[in-house]
Coordinates of N, CA and C in Angstrom, one line a residue:
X10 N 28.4 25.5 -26.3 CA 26.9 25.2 -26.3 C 26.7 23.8 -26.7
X11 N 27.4 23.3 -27.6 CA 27.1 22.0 -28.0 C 27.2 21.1 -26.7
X12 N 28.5 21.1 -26.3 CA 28.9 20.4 -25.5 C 27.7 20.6 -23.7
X13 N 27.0 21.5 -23.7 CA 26.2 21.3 -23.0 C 24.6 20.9 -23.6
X14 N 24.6 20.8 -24.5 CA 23.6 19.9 -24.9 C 23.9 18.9 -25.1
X15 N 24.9 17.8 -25.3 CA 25.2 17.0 -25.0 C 25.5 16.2 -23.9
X16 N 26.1 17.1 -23.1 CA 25.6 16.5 -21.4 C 24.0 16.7 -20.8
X17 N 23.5 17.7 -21.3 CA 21.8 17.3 -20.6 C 21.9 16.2 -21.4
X18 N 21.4 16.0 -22.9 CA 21.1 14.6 -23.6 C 21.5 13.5 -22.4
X19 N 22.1 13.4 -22.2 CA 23.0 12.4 -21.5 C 22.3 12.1 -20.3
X20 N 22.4 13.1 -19.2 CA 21.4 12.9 -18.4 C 20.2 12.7 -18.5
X21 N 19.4 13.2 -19.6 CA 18.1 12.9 -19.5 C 17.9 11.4 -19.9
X22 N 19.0 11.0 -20.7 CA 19.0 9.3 -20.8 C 19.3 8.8 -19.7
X23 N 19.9 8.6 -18.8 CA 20.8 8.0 -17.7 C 19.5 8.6 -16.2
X24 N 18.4 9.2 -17.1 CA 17.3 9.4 -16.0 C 16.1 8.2 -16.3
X25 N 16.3 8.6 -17.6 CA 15.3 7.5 -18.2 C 15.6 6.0 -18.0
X26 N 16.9 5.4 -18.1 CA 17.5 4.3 -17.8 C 17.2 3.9 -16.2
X27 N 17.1 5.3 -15.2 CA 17.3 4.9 -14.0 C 15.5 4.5 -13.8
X28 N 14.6 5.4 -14.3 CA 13.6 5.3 -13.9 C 12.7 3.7 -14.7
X29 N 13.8 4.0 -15.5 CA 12.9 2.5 -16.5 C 13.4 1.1 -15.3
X30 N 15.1 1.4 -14.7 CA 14.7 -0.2 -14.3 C 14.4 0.1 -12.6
X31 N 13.5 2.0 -11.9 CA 12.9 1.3 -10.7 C 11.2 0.7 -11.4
X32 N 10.7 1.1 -12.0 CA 9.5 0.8 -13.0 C 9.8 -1.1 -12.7
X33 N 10.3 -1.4 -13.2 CA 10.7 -3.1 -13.4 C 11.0 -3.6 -12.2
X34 N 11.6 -3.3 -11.4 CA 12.0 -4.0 -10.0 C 10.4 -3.8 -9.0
X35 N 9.8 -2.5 -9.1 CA 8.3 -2.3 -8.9 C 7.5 -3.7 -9.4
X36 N 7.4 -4.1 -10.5 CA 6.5 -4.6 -11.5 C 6.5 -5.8 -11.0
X37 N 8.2 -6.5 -10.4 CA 8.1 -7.4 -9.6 C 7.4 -7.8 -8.0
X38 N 7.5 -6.8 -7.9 CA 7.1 -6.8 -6.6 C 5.1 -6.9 -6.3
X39 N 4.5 -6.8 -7.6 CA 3.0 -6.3 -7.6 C 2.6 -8.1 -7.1
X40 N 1.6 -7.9 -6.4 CA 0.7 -9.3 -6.5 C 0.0 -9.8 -7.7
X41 N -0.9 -10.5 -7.7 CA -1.9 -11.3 -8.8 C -2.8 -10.3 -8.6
X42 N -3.4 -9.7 -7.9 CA -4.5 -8.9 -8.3 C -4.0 -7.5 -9.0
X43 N -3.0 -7.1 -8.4 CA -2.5 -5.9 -9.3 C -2.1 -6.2 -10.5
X44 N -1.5 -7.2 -10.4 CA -1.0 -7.7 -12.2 C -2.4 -7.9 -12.7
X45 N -3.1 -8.5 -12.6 CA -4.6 -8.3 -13.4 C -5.4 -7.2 -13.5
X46 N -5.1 -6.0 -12.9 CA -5.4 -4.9 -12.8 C -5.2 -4.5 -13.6
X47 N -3.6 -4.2 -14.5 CA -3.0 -3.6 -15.4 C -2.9 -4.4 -16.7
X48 N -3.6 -5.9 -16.6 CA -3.5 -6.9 -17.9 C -2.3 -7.2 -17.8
X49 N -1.4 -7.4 -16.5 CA -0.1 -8.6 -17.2 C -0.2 -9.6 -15.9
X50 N 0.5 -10.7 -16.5 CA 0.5 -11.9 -16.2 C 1.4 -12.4 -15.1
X51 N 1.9 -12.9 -14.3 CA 3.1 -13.2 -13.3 C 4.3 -13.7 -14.5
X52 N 4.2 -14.2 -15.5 CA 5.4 -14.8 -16.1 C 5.8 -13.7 -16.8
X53 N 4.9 -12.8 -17.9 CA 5.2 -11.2 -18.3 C 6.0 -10.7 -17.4
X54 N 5.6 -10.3 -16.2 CA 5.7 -9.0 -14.8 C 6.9 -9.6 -14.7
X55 N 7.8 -10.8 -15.0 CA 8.7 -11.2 -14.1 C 9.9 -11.4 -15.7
X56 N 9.8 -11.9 -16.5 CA 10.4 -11.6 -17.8 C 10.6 -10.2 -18.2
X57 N 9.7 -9.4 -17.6 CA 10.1 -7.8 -18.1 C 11.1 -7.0 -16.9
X58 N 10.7 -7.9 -15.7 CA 11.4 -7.1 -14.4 C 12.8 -7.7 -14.7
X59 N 12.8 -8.6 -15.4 CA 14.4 -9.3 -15.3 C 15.1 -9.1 -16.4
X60 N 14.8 -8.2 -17.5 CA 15.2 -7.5 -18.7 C 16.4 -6.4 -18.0
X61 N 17.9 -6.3 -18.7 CA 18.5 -5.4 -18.3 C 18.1 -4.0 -18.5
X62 N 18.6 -3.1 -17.5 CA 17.7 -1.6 -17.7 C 18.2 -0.9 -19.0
X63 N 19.4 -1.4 -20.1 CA 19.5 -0.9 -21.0 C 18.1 -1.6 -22.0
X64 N 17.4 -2.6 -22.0 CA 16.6 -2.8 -22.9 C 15.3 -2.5 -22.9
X65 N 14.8 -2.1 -23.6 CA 13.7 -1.7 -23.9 C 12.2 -2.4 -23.7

């Protein structure tokens, strides 16, 4: 039992890691009106899309 709680754990990180850097590669891609839509900036949008997907 442990050991399968330990592999979900795992996966649900290695889901979260994947979905955090399509989130970022997205973020890049938004224009100037979208980025003002959501309150961020083109040099934000582009310093956070370029953050490794391990970081937060």
């Amino acid at each position: 039992m442990i050991i399968i709680e330990i592999f979900r754990r795992l996966l649900q990180r290695l889901r979260e890691l994947q979905q955090r850097q399509h989130s970022r590669r997205e973020l890049a891609t938004l224009d100037r009106d979208a980025l003002k839509d959501i309150g961020v900036n083109r040099v934000d949008a582009l310093l956070e899309a370029n953050k490794p997907f391990w970081r937060s």
